[in-house]
Amino acid sequence: MSIVPAFPEVLRQILKKPVTNLFPARYLPKSITGFLNKVAAGEATINPPVALPPNFRGKITYDRDICIGCKLCVRVCPAHAIEFLPETKTVRIFVTQCIFCAQCNDVCPVTCLHMSDEFMLADTNRYSENLIVE
Amino acid sequence: MSNKPVYTIPIGPIHPALKEPILFTFDIQGEVINAVDFAPGKVHRGVEWMGMRRNPVQIVHLCDRICGICGVSHTLAFARAVEQIAEIEVPERAHYVRSIIAEFERIQSHLLWAGVAAHELGFDTLFHLAWRVREEAMDVIEYLTGNRINYGIVQVGGVRRDFTEDQFPRIRKALETYEGLVNKLVTLFLEDTTIKLRCMNTGVLTEKDALELCTVGPTARASGLKMDVRADAPYAAYGDIDVKAILPDVYADCIKGDVYDRIVVRLFEVVDSVRIIRDLMDQMPAWPVLWETRYAKILSTCKKAEGEAIGRVEAPRGECFHYVRMNGSEAPQQWKVKASTYSNQMSWLKILQGEQIADIPIIVASIDPCMSCTDRVTVIRDGSPDVMTKDTLHRLSVEKTRRLQA
Amino acid sequence: MIPMITAAVLGCIGIAVYGMFFGLVLQGVDRKWAARMQARYGPPLHQPFIDIAKLLCKDNIIPKNAVKSVFNAAPVIALAASITILLYLPIGSIMPVLGGWGDIILVIYLLTVPGLAMVAGGLASGSPYATVGSQREMVTMIAYELPLAIAVVAIAWRLNAAGVADPFSLVTLAQTPVWGVVGIPGIIGLLLLMLAIAWVTPAELSRVPCDTPEAETELCGGLLVEYSGKNLALFSLSGAVKMVAMATLTVVLFLPWNLTWFIPLTGAVGIVADLAFFVLKVLLVVFFSVSLIRVGMARFRINHLVTFYWGYITLIGFTGMILLVLDAVLGMGVVA
C-alpha cells in the first residue's frame, strides 16, 4: 500500500480510541455558561481539561498585606497591567491586560505575587470583579 | 491558450488558503497564473513602536508575542543584541537551555507547517496526524517553561528557568516518541501518490533564484543553498555541537527546489533537531542560568548601555534578525525586527508564475509565511493605504537619519 | 386513474422525505467515520440536521451582479432532480415508485442534472471563484461520466446475453444479481467495474479527492461560494439525497440481494428485514467509496482528475467490460 500509505493508517486508527480531550463536554452544550452553572450545581459532570504542568502561569494572585509598595513590578510589567495605588501603597492588576509572563513574581522582593492554576478567565466584561486583582 | 480571456482573482486579505491576512492579486488565464502581485501590511501592530517605549526587560516578553509559533527565536535575537550592547556575559548553561527550547520550537513549528501544508492540499487526515504528534513537543515545552506558547523563558543575560535533572526523563521520552514516529511521517508525507502528484515540480525555485532573491531558512535550503545561521554563525550553544544545513538530498537523489523538497527539508530538520537536543542534553554544563538574578541590576546595566548591535537567530522559518540601538536611556533608541518571511516573500512572485490556481495555497504556504512576524510597515494616508516605492523609502530613511544626527 | 395518481403523489412525498432524512443520516455517519479515522470523536450524528435547520433560519444573500432568476432556481432544480432519481431506484425489496416509466439510462441522465444546476448557479452568481468552480465541475462531469456509463452498459449487456429480458430496467437489475449469470472472467470483470464505480462516487458527490470544483482552500467553496441561507440548505440537501442515490445505484448494480431471498420472511417483517439489510449495504458502500477515500487522499488538481478518470478508471472499466464480453463469448456462466 505504498501508493496510498494513509489507507492502512486510517483503517488501523478507526479501531483505536480517538485522542481528542473532550473538555468541557463531549458535544457542545446549548449554552456553555449554562452548562458550567449546572456543573457548579452538581447537575452535570465536566470532562476534566488536560492536566496542568508544574509552574503553570495562570491568573495572578496578590497578597496585599505583605506588599511593601516598591513599584518594581510596575517597572518590569511588559503590558502595563499593574497600576500603583498611592493612597494605600498597593497595586491593582488588570488580568485582561496581563500577559502571564510572571516577571513581577520574579522581581517582587517580598514575593507577594504568585501565579495560580486558574485559566478559565473568559468574560464579557473587561472590568468584572474576577478580572481585577487588588 | 493565448485566446482565453484573462481575469483577476483576488485572494485575501482573508481567505481559507491563507492563515494570516495578506492580499494577493492573480491574473488568471484559464487555470494558469499569468501575473502575481501581493500587498502585505494587513497585520501591522506597531510592535517596534511599543518596544521603543519600554525597557529591555519588558521588551523580551513583547518579542515572545511578535509571532505565536517562533516565540523564542525573536526573544533570543533581541536578547543577544542587547547583551552585546550592554556587554553582558551569558552563563554557559543558559546557552544550552536556550538552544534546547529553540530546537523544540523548531520541531513543533515544522510539524505545524506540515499539518497546514497537508490541509492546503485537501489532505485533512495528515493535518490531524501532524498536529496530534506536534502535541508531544508542545507538552514538553509546557512542562519546561510553564506555557505552550509565549514561553517567557528568555531573559536579558540568560534564562528565567533552569532545567533540572528530574525533568530530563520527560524530555527523553518525547525524543524517543519522535524517533519512533519518523518513519511513519516520512512514509505518509513523502510516499503518498497524491502528495507527490501535487508537490513534485510545483513551485520550483532554482538555486540561482533562491540566491538572488535572498531567501533564507528551509526555503533556501530546499533549493540547494547550504545556509543555516546555526552552522554559519553559531550562537547560543550551537558552537559546541555539530550542526549541518539539511538539504533535500538527504532523501531525494537530486535537488529540484520544488514544494516536495521543502517538505523533505522540514521533515528531516525535525529528525535533526531531535539529535541536536540529545547532544545538548549530554553536554549541559552546571548552572547558573542567569547572569544576574536581581532585575534592578539588569535594568540599570541596560540603561547605562550605549551602542548598537544585531542579533541573528535561525528561526524555524529562516534567519530572524533584530537590530537594537541604545543611547543610555531606559528604552532603546531604535529597534528593528526583520523576520524570515520578509526575506522569503519575494520568491512568491517567481514560484507562483505559470502555476495553476489549484496550487496557489500549497505554494504560498510552502515558504511557511508568517505575516504577523513580517508586517513592520503599513502606511495609511487620508484613510487609504499607500504603496511606498523603494525611492520613497530611501528618501524617508535618509531624512530620518539626518533628523537623528541633528 | 385517480387512485394511481394519489398513490404516485404520496409515494413521491414519501420518497422525498426518506431521501432527505436518510441522506442527512448518511452524512452524519460519514462525518463520524471520517472523524474516527482521523483520531477525533467528530460531531454528533444529527449534526447535518442541525446545520440544515440553521441554514434554513438564515437569509438568502444574493450578490449584486448575480443573475437572480438562475441563481435562485438552481438549488431548487438540484434538489428536485436528486429526489427524482430516487423515484426510479428500488429501496430494499420495495420496488421503485416510477419503475415502470424509466430505466437506468434515465437515472444516469438525471444524475448529471444536480451537477448542471450547480454549474448554472455558480456561473450565475457572478463571482470569479464560482466561475472557476463551474468550469471545473463541467470538466469533472465529463471525466467521470464515461466510466459510469461503461459499467452500466457492460452489466446490462451481460444480462442481455444471459437472456434476461429488459436488462436496463431497474426492476430487472434489482431482481437479477449479475453475479449469478457470470463465470470466473465475468466475476473478475465485475470486481473491476465495482472498483470503477466506487471511484466515480466521490467525483459524483464532490468529495475529496474530487472536490476540486468546491476546493475549500483554493476557491473557498467554488461554485457554492456566493450561496447562503436557504439556497445553500437546498444544495446541501441535494448533496445528501445524491449520496443516497449514488449508494443505492451501486447497491442495485452490484449488491442487489435481499434477505428475504435467503430467509423465509413474509409481509411487513420481510420488508423491514430487507430495509435493514439495504441500509447495511448502503453504509458499506458509503464507508468504502466516500469516507475511506476522502480521508486517505489529497485533493486532485483538475488536470490530474481528468487523467485519473479518463486514463486509469476508464481503463479499469474497459478491462472489466472486455472480461464480461469474453465471459459471454466463451460461454462461461449463463448464456442464452
Coordinates of C-alpha atoms in Angstrom, one line a residue, chain B residues 50-347:
Chain B
M50 CA 5.7 49.8 21.7
G51 CA 9.2 48.5 22.2
M52 CA 10.8 51.9 21.9
R53 CA 8.7 53.0 24.9
R54 CA 9.7 50.1 27.2
N55 CA 12.9 48.9 28.8
P56 CA 14.7 45.7 27.5
V57 CA 13.4 43.5 30.3
Q58 CA 9.9 44.4 29.2
I59 CA 10.6 44.0 25.5
V60 CA 11.8 40.4 25.8
H61 CA 8.2 39.4 26.6
L62 CA 6.9 41.6 23.9
C63 CA 9.2 39.7 21.5
D64 CA 7.6 36.4 22.5
R65 CA 4.4 37.8 21.0
I66 CA 5.7 39.0 17.7
C67 CA 4.9 35.5 16.4
G68 CA 3.0 32.8 18.1
I69 CA 5.0 30.0 16.7
C70 CA 8.6 31.2 16.7
G71 CA 8.4 33.0 20.0
V72 CA 11.8 32.1 21.4
S73 CA 13.6 33.0 18.2
H74 CA 12.6 36.6 18.3
T75 CA 13.3 36.8 22.0
L76 CA 16.6 35.2 21.6
A77 CA 17.6 37.5 18.7
F78 CA 16.6 40.6 20.7
A79 CA 18.3 39.4 23.9
R80 CA 21.5 38.6 22.0
A81 CA 21.5 42.1 20.6
V82 CA 21.0 43.8 24.0
E83 CA 23.6 41.5 25.6
Q84 CA 26.2 42.6 23.1
I85 CA 25.5 46.3 23.6
A86 CA 25.5 46.0 27.4
E87 CA 28.4 43.6 27.4
I88 CA 26.5 41.1 29.5
E89 CA 28.1 37.6 29.6
V90 CA 25.5 34.9 29.4
P91 CA 26.3 31.8 31.6
E92 CA 27.1 28.6 29.6
R93 CA 24.1 26.7 30.9
A94 CA 21.7 29.4 29.8
H95 CA 23.0 28.9 26.3
Y96 CA 22.1 25.3 26.4
V97 CA 18.7 25.9 27.8
R98 CA 18.0 28.5 25.1
S99 CA 19.2 26.0 22.4
I100 CA 17.0 23.2 23.7
I101 CA 13.9 25.3 23.7
A102 CA 14.8 26.7 20.3
E103 CA 15.1 23.1 18.9
F104 CA 11.8 22.0 20.5
E105 CA 10.3 25.1 18.9
R106 CA 11.7 24.0 15.5
I107 CA 10.1 20.6 15.9
Q108 CA 6.7 22.0 16.7
S109 CA 6.9 24.7 14.1
H110 CA 7.8 22.3 11.3
L111 CA 5.1 19.8 12.3
L112 CA 2.6 22.6 12.4
W113 CA 3.7 23.6 9.0
A114 CA 3.4 20.0 7.7
G115 CA -0.1 19.9 9.0
V116 CA -1.1 23.2 7.4
A117 CA 0.5 22.1 4.1
A118 CA -1.5 18.8 4.2
H119 CA -4.7 20.8 4.8
E120 CA -3.9 23.1 1.8
L121 CA -3.6 20.0 -0.3
G122 CA -7.0 18.9 1.0
F123 CA -5.5 16.1 3.0
D124 CA -7.1 16.6 6.4
T125 CA -6.1 13.3 7.8
L126 CA -2.4 14.2 7.7
F127 CA -3.3 17.6 9.1
H128 CA -4.8 16.0 12.1
L129 CA -2.0 13.5 12.4
A130 CA 0.8 16.1 12.2
W131 CA -0.9 18.3 14.8
R132 CA -1.5 15.4 17.0
V133 CA 2.2 14.4 17.1
R134 CA 3.1 18.0 17.4
E135 CA 1.4 18.0 20.8
E136 CA 4.2 16.0 22.3
A137 CA 6.6 18.9 21.6
M138 CA 4.1 21.4 22.9
D139 CA 3.7 19.3 26.1
V140 CA 7.4 19.2 26.7
I141 CA 7.7 23.0 26.1
E142 CA 4.8 23.5 28.5
Y143 CA 6.4 21.2 31.1
L144 CA 9.7 23.0 30.8
T145 CA 8.6 26.6 30.6
G146 CA 5.1 26.6 32.1
N147 CA 3.2 27.6 28.9
R148 CA 2.6 26.1 25.5
I149 CA 3.3 29.3 23.6
N150 CA 4.7 32.6 24.8
Y151 CA 7.2 30.7 26.8
G152 CA 8.7 33.7 28.6
I153 CA 11.8 31.8 29.4
V154 CA 14.5 34.0 27.9
Q155 CA 15.7 37.0 29.9
V156 CA 18.4 39.5 29.1
G157 CA 21.5 37.8 30.5
G158 CA 20.3 34.2 30.5
V159 CA 17.1 32.3 31.0
R160 CA 14.5 32.5 33.8
R161 CA 14.0 28.8 34.4
D162 CA 16.6 26.1 34.7
F163 CA 16.1 22.5 33.6
T164 CA 16.6 20.1 36.5
E165 CA 17.8 16.5 36.3
D166 CA 14.4 15.1 37.1
Q167 CA 12.9 16.9 34.0
F168 CA 15.3 15.1 31.7
P169 CA 13.4 11.8 31.6
R170 CA 10.3 13.6 30.2
I171 CA 12.4 15.3 27.5
R172 CA 14.0 11.9 26.6
K173 CA 10.5 10.3 26.4
A174 CA 9.5 13.0 23.9
L175 CA 12.6 12.5 21.9
E176 CA 12.0 8.7 21.7
T177 CA 8.4 9.4 20.6
Y178 CA 9.7 11.4 17.7
E179 CA 12.4 8.9 16.8
G180 CA 9.7 6.3 16.6
L181 CA 7.4 8.4 14.5
V182 CA 10.0 9.5 11.9
N183 CA 9.4 6.5 9.6
K184 CA 5.7 6.8 9.7
L185 CA 5.7 10.6 9.0
V186 CA 8.2 10.1 6.1
T187 CA 6.0 7.3 4.6
L188 CA 2.8 9.3 4.9
F189 CA 4.1 12.6 3.6
L190 CA 6.7 11.6 1.1
E191 CA 5.5 8.3 -0.4
D192 CA 1.9 9.3 -0.9
T193 CA 1.0 9.4 -4.5
T194 CA -1.4 12.3 -4.4
I195 CA 1.1 14.4 -2.4
K196 CA 3.8 13.5 -5.0
L197 CA 1.5 14.4 -7.8
R198 CA 0.6 17.8 -6.3
C199 CA 4.0 18.8 -4.9
M200 CA 6.7 17.5 -7.3
N201 CA 7.8 20.1 -9.9
T202 CA 5.4 22.6 -8.4
G203 CA 6.6 26.0 -7.3
V204 CA 10.1 25.4 -8.4
L205 CA 12.7 27.9 -7.1
T206 CA 16.1 27.3 -8.7
E207 CA 19.3 27.7 -6.7
K208 CA 20.2 30.8 -8.6
D209 CA 16.8 32.4 -8.0
A210 CA 16.9 31.4 -4.3
L211 CA 20.3 33.2 -4.0
E212 CA 19.3 36.3 -6.0
L213 CA 16.1 36.7 -4.0
C214 CA 17.9 36.4 -0.7
T215 CA 15.8 33.6 0.6
V216 CA 16.6 32.2 4.0
G217 CA 15.9 29.1 6.0
P218 CA 14.2 25.9 4.8
T219 CA 13.1 27.7 1.6
A220 CA 16.7 28.4 0.6
R221 CA 17.9 25.0 1.7
A222 CA 15.3 23.3 -0.3
S223 CA 16.7 25.0 -3.4
G224 CA 20.2 23.7 -2.5
L225 CA 21.7 26.7 -0.7
K226 CA 23.8 25.5 2.2
M227 CA 23.0 28.1 4.7
D228 CA 21.9 27.9 8.3
V229 CA 22.7 30.5 10.9
R230 CA 23.3 27.8 13.4
A231 CA 26.2 26.5 11.4
D232 CA 27.4 29.7 9.7
A233 CA 27.5 32.0 12.7
P234 CA 26.9 29.8 15.7
Y235 CA 25.1 31.4 18.6
A236 CA 23.9 30.1 22.0
A237 CA 25.2 26.5 22.4
Y238 CA 25.4 25.6 18.7
G239 CA 29.1 26.2 18.5
D240 CA 29.7 23.3 20.9
I241 CA 27.8 20.7 18.8
D242 CA 27.7 19.6 15.2
V243 CA 25.1 21.4 13.1
K244 CA 24.8 21.0 9.4
A245 CA 22.4 22.5 6.9
I246 CA 19.8 19.9 5.9
L247 CA 19.4 19.8 2.1
P248 CA 16.7 17.8 0.2
D249 CA 19.4 15.3 -1.0
V250 CA 19.1 13.6 2.4
Y251 CA 16.0 11.9 0.9
A252 CA 15.8 12.5 -2.8
D253 CA 18.6 12.0 -5.3
C254 CA 18.5 15.5 -6.8
I255 CA 17.6 18.9 -5.6
K256 CA 14.8 20.5 -7.6
G257 CA 13.7 23.3 -5.2
D258 CA 10.0 22.4 -5.6
V259 CA 7.4 22.2 -2.9
Y260 CA 8.2 18.5 -2.3
D261 CA 11.8 19.4 -1.5
R262 CA 10.6 21.9 1.1
I263 CA 8.5 19.2 2.8
V264 CA 11.6 16.9 2.7
V265 CA 13.8 19.6 4.3
R266 CA 11.4 20.4 7.1
L267 CA 10.7 16.8 8.0
F268 CA 14.3 15.9 8.1
E269 CA 15.1 19.0 10.2
V270 CA 12.7 17.6 12.8
V271 CA 14.8 14.5 12.8
D272 CA 18.0 16.5 13.1
S273 CA 16.6 18.7 15.9
V274 CA 15.9 15.5 18.0
R275 CA 19.6 14.6 17.5
I276 CA 20.7 18.1 18.4
I277 CA 18.6 18.1 21.6
R278 CA 20.2 14.8 22.6
D279 CA 23.7 16.2 22.1
L280 CA 22.9 19.3 24.0
M281 CA 21.5 17.4 27.0
D282 CA 24.6 15.2 27.1
Q283 CA 26.9 18.2 27.3
M284 CA 25.0 20.5 29.6
P285 CA 27.3 22.4 32.0
A286 CA 26.5 23.3 35.6
W287 CA 24.4 26.3 36.5
P288 CA 23.9 29.4 36.9
V289 CA 21.4 30.2 34.2
L290 CA 21.1 33.9 34.7
W291 CA 23.9 36.5 34.7
E292 CA 22.2 38.5 37.4
T293 CA 19.1 37.5 39.4
R294 CA 18.4 41.0 40.6
Y295 CA 16.3 42.6 37.9
A296 CA 17.2 46.1 39.2
K297 CA 20.8 45.4 38.2
I298 CA 19.9 44.1 34.8
L299 CA 17.7 47.2 34.3
S300 CA 20.4 49.6 35.4
T301 CA 23.1 47.9 33.2
C302 CA 20.8 48.1 30.2
K303 CA 20.1 51.8 31.0
K304 CA 23.8 52.6 31.0
A305 CA 24.5 50.8 27.8
E306 CA 25.2 52.7 24.7
G307 CA 25.8 51.5 21.2
E308 CA 24.2 49.3 18.5
A309 CA 24.2 45.6 17.8
I310 CA 22.4 42.9 15.8
G311 CA 21.1 39.6 16.9
R312 CA 20.8 36.8 14.4
V313 CA 18.9 33.5 15.1
E314 CA 18.0 30.6 12.9
A315 CA 14.2 30.6 13.5
P316 CA 12.2 27.6 12.2
R317 CA 11.3 29.6 9.1
G318 CA 14.8 31.0 8.5
E319 CA 17.0 33.8 9.7
C320 CA 15.5 36.1 12.3
F321 CA 17.3 39.4 12.6
H322 CA 17.0 42.1 15.3
Y323 CA 18.8 45.4 15.3
V324 CA 18.9 47.4 18.5
R325 CA 20.4 50.8 19.3
M326 CA 20.6 52.1 22.8
N327 CA 21.7 55.5 23.9
G328 CA 21.8 55.4 27.7
S329 CA 18.1 55.8 28.3
E330 CA 15.6 53.3 29.7
A331 CA 14.2 52.3 26.3
P332 CA 16.1 51.5 23.2
Q333 CA 16.5 54.4 20.7
Q334 CA 15.9 52.1 17.8
W335 CA 14.6 48.5 17.4
K336 CA 14.2 46.9 14.1
V337 CA 12.8 43.4 13.5
K338 CA 13.3 41.5 10.3
A339 CA 11.6 38.2 10.3
S340 CA 12.5 35.4 7.9
T341 CA 9.3 35.8 5.9
Y342 CA 10.4 39.3 4.9
S343 CA 13.3 37.7 3.0
N344 CA 11.3 34.8 1.6
Q345 CA 8.2 36.6 0.4
M346 CA 9.6 38.0 -2.8
S347 CA 10.2 34.4 -4.0

